[in-house]
CSV table of C-alpha atoms in Angstrom, one decimal:
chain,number,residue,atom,x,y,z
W,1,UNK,CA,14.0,-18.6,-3.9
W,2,UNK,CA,15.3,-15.6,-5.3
W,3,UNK,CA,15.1,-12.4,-2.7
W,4,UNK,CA,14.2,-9.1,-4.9
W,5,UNK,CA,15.5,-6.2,-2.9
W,6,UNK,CA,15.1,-2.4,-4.1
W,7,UNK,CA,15.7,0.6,-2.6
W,8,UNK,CA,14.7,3.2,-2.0
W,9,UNK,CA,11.2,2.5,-0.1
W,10,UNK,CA,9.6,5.5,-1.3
W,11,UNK,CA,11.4,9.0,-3.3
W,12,UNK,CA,10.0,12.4,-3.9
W,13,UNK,CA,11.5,14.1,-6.6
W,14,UNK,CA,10.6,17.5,-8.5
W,15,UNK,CA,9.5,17.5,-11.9
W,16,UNK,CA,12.6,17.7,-14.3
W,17,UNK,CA,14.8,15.6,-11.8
W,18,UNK,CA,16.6,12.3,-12.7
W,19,UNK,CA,15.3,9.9,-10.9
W,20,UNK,CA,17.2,6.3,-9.8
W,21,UNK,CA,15.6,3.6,-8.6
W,22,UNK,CA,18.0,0.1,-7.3
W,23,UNK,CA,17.2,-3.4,-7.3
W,24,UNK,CA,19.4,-5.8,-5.6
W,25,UNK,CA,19.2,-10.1,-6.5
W,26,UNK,CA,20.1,-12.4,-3.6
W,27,UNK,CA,22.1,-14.1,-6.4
W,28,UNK,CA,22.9,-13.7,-10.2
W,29,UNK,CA,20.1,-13.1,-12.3
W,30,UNK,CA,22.3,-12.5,-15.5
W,31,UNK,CA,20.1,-9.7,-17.2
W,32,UNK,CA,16.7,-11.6,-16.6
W,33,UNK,CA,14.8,-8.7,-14.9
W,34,UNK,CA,12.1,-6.7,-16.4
W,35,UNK,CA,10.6,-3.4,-14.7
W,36,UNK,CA,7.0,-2.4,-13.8
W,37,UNK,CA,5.0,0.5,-13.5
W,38,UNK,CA,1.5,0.7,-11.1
W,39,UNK,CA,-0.1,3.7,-11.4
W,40,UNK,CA,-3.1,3.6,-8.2
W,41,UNK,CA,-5.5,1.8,-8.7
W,42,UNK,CA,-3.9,0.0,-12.0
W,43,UNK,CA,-2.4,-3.3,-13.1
W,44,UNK,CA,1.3,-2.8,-13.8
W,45,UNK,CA,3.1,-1.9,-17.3
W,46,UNK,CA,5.9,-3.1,-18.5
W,47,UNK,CA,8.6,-0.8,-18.9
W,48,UNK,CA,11.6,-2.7,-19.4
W,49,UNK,CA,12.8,-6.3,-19.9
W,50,UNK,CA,16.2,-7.7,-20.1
W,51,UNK,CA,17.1,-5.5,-17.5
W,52,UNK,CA,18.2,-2.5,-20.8
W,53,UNK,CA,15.7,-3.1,-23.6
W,54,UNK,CA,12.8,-0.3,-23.2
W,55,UNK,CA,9.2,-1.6,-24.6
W,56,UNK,CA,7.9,-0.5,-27.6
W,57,UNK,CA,6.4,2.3,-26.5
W,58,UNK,CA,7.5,3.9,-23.5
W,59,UNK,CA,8.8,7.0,-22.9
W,60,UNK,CA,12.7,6.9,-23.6
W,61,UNK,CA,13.3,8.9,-20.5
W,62,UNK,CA,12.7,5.4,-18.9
W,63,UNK,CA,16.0,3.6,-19.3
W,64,UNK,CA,17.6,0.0,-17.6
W,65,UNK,CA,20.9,-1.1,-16.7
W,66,UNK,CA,22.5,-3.5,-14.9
W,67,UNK,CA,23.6,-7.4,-14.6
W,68,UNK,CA,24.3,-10.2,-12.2
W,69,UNK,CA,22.8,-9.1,-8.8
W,70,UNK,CA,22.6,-5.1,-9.5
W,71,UNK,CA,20.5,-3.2,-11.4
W,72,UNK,CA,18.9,0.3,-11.8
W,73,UNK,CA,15.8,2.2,-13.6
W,74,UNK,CA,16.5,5.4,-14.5
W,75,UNK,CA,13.9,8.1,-15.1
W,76,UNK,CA,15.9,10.7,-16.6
W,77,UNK,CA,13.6,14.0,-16.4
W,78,UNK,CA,10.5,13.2,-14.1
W,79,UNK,CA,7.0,14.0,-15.5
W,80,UNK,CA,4.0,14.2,-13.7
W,81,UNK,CA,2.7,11.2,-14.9
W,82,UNK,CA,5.6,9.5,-13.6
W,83,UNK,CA,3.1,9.1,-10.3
W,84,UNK,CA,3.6,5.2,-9.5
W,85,UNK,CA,5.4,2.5,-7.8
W,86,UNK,CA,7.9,0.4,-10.0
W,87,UNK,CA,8.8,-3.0,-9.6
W,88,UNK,CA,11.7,-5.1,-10.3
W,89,UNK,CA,11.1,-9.1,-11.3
W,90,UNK,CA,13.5,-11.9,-11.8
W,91,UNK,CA,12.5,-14.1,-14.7
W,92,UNK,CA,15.8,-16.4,-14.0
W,93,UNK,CA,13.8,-19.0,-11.7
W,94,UNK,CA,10.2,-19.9,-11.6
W,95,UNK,CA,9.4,-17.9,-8.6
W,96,UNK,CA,9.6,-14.8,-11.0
W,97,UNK,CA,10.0,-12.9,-7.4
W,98,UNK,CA,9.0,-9.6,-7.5
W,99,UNK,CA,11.0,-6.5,-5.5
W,100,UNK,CA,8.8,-4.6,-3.0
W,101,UNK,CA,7.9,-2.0,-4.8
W,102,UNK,CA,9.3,1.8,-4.7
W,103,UNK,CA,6.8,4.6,-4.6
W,104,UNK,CA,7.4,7.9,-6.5
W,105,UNK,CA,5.7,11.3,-5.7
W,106,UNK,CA,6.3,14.6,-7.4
W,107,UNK,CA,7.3,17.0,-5.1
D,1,UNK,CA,-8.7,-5.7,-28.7
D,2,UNK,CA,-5.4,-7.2,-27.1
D,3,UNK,CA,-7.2,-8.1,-23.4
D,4,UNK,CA,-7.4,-10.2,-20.4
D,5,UNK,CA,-10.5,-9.9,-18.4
D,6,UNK,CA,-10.8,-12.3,-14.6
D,7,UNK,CA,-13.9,-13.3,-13.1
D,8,UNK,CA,-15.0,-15.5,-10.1
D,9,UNK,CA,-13.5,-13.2,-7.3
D,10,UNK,CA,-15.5,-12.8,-4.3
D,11,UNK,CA,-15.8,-12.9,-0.2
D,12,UNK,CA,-15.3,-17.2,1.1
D,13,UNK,CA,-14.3,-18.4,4.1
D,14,UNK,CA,-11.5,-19.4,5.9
D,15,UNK,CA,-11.1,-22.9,4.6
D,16,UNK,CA,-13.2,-22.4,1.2
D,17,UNK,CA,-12.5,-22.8,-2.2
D,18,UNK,CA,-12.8,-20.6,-5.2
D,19,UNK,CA,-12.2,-20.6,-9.0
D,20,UNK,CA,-11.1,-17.9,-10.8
D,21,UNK,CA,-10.9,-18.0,-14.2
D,22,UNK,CA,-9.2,-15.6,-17.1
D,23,UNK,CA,-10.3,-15.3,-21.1
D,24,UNK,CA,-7.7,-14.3,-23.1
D,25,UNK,CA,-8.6,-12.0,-26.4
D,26,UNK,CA,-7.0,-10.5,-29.1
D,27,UNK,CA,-3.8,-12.3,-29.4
D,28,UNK,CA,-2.7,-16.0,-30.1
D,29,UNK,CA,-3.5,-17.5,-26.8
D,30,UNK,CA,-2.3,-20.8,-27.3
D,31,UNK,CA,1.6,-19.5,-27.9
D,32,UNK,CA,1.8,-17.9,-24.7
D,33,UNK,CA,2.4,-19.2,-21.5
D,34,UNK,CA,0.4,-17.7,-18.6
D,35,UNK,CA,1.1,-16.8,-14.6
D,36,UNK,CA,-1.5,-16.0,-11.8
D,37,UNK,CA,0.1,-13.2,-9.9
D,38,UNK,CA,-1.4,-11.2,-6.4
D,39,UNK,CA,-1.4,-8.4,-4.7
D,40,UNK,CA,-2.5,-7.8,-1.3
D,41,UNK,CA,-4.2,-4.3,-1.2
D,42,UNK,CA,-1.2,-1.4,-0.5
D,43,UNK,CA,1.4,-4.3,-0.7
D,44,UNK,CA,3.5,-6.4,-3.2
D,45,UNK,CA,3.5,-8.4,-6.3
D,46,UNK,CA,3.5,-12.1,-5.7
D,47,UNK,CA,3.9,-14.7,-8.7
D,48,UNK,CA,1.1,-17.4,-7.1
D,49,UNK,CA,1.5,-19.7,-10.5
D,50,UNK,CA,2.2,-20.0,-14.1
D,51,UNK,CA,1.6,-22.5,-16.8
D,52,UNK,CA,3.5,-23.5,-20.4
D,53,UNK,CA,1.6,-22.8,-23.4
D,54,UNK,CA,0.7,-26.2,-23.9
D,55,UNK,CA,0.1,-27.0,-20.2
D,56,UNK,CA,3.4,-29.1,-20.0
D,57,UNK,CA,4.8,-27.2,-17.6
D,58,UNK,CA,2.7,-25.5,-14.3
D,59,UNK,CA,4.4,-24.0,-11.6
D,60,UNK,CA,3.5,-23.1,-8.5
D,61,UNK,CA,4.9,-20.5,-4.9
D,62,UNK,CA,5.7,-22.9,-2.6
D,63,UNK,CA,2.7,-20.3,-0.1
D,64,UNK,CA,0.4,-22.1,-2.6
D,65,UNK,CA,1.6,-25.5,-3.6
D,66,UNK,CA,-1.0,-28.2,-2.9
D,67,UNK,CA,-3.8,-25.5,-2.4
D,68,UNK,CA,-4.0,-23.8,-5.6
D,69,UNK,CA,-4.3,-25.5,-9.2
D,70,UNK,CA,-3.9,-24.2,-12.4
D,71,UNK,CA,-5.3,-24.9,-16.1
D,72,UNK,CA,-5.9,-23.6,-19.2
D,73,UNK,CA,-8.6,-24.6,-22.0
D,74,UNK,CA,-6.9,-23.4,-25.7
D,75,UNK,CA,-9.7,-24.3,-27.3
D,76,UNK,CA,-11.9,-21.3,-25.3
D,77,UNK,CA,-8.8,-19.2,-24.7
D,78,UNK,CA,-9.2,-19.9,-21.1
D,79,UNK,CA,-7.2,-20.3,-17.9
D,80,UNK,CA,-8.4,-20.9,-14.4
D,81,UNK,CA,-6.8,-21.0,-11.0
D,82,UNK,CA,-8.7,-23.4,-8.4
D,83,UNK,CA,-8.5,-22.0,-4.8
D,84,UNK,CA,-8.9,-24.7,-1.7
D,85,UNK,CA,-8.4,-24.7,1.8
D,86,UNK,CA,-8.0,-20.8,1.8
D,87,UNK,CA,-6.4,-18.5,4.5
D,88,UNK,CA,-6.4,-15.3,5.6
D,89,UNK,CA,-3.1,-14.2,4.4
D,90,UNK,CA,-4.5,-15.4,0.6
D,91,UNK,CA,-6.7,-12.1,0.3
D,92,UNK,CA,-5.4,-10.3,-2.4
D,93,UNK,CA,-6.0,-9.1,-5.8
D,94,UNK,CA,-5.4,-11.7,-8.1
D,95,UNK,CA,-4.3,-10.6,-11.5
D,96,UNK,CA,-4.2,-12.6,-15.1
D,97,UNK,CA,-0.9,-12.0,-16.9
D,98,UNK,CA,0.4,-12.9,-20.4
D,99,UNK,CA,4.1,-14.1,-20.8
D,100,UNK,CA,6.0,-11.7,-23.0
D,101,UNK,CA,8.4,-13.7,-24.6
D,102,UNK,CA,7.0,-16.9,-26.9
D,103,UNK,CA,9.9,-18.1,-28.6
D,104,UNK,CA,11.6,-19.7,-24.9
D,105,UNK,CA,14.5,-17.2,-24.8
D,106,UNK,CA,13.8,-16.8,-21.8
D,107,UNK,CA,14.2,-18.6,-18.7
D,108,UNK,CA,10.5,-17.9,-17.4
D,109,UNK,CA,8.2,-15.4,-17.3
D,110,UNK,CA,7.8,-11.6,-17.5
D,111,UNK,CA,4.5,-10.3,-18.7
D,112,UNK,CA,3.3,-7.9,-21.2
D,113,UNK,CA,-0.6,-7.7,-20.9
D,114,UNK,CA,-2.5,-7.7,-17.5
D,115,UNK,CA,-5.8,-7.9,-16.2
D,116,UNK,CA,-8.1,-5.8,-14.3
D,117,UNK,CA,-7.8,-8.1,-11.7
D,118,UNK,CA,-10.5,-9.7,-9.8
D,119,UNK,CA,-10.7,-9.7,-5.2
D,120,UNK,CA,-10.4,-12.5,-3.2
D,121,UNK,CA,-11.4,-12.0,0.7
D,122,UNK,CA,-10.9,-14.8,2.9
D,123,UNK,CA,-12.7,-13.8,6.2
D,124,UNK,CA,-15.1,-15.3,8.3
């Protein structure tokens, strides 16, 4: 399987701040990853897919980049309501592995 | 509305069985193909299973293979997930989600629409 890792665990950023989040494949994805966000208590949103193409939708302060085994979400000026954990997922292989999640607070 | 709503959650035993099952509304159900994903409470996202829009193809996690099955009825916009011989470690929130892509593009899945999700506890 496919090993999803991001980091960090957890970031506390003020509101305003750009905000990186990193997810690492065990092996090359191309640009089949998609991002999540999970407010509490929430299913997760889709944010981005083809590891740059933002949803219709969301916020453009939300961007993707990345290919092969590195990628990055970007939150460009944090907003409150930015409160979540976001997710990483491979769509290159059936196990569709997920990262582990990274939790962001507003300082 | 655009919705997926689970049912059939609920406390078993170690052992037990379970079905869960998801109706699909609002959308073309019988384009899309579908996944099972978990999440144990505070933890992860785990893809459990997904299946083709015609049910030709149905895959499974290898922490599930030969325990869980999954099917979907078009005709009632349906898809269920079959739980036997549960653990411990299979107590999670097990969400309904839609595939985003229809048109095969894509290698597999990522998903676009979610449930609520609906608890399984395995304890005894």
């Amino acid at each position: 399987d496919i090993q999803m890792t991001q980091s960090p665990s957890t970031l506390s950023a003020s509101v305003g701040d750009r905000v990186t989040i990193t997810c690492r494949a065990s092996q090359s994805i191309s640009t089949w990853l998609a991002w999540y966000q999970q407010k509490p208590g929430k299913a997760p949103k889709l944010l981005i897919y083809m590891a740059s193409s933002l949803k219709s939708g969301v916020p453009s302060r939300f961007s993707g980049s990345g290919s092969g085994t590195e990628f990055t979400l970007t939150i460009s000026s944090l907003q409150p309501d930015d409160l979540a954990t976001y997710y990483c997922q491979q769509y290159s292989s059936y196990s569709q592995t997920f990262g582990q999640g990274t939790k962001v607070d507003i300082k | 509305e655009v919705q997926l709503l689970e049912s059939g959650g609920g406390l078993v035993q170690p052992g037990g069985s379970l079905r869960l099952s998801c109706v699909a509304s609002g959308f073309s159900f019988s384009g899309y193909g579908m996944s099972w994903v978990r999440q144990v409470p505070g933890k992860g996202l785990e893809a459990v299973s997904s299946i083709s829009a015609g049910s030709g193809n149905i895959f499974y996690a290898e922490s599930v293979k030969g325990r869980f099955t999954t099917s979907r009825d078009n005709s009632k916009n349906t898809m269920s997930l079959h739980l036997k011989t549960l653990r411990a470690e299979d107590t999670a929130l097990y969400y309904c989600a839609k595939a985003a892509d229809n048109t095969g593009s894509a290698p597999f899945y990522f998903f676009d629409l979610w449930g609520q999700g609906t608890l399984v506890t395995v304890s005894s």
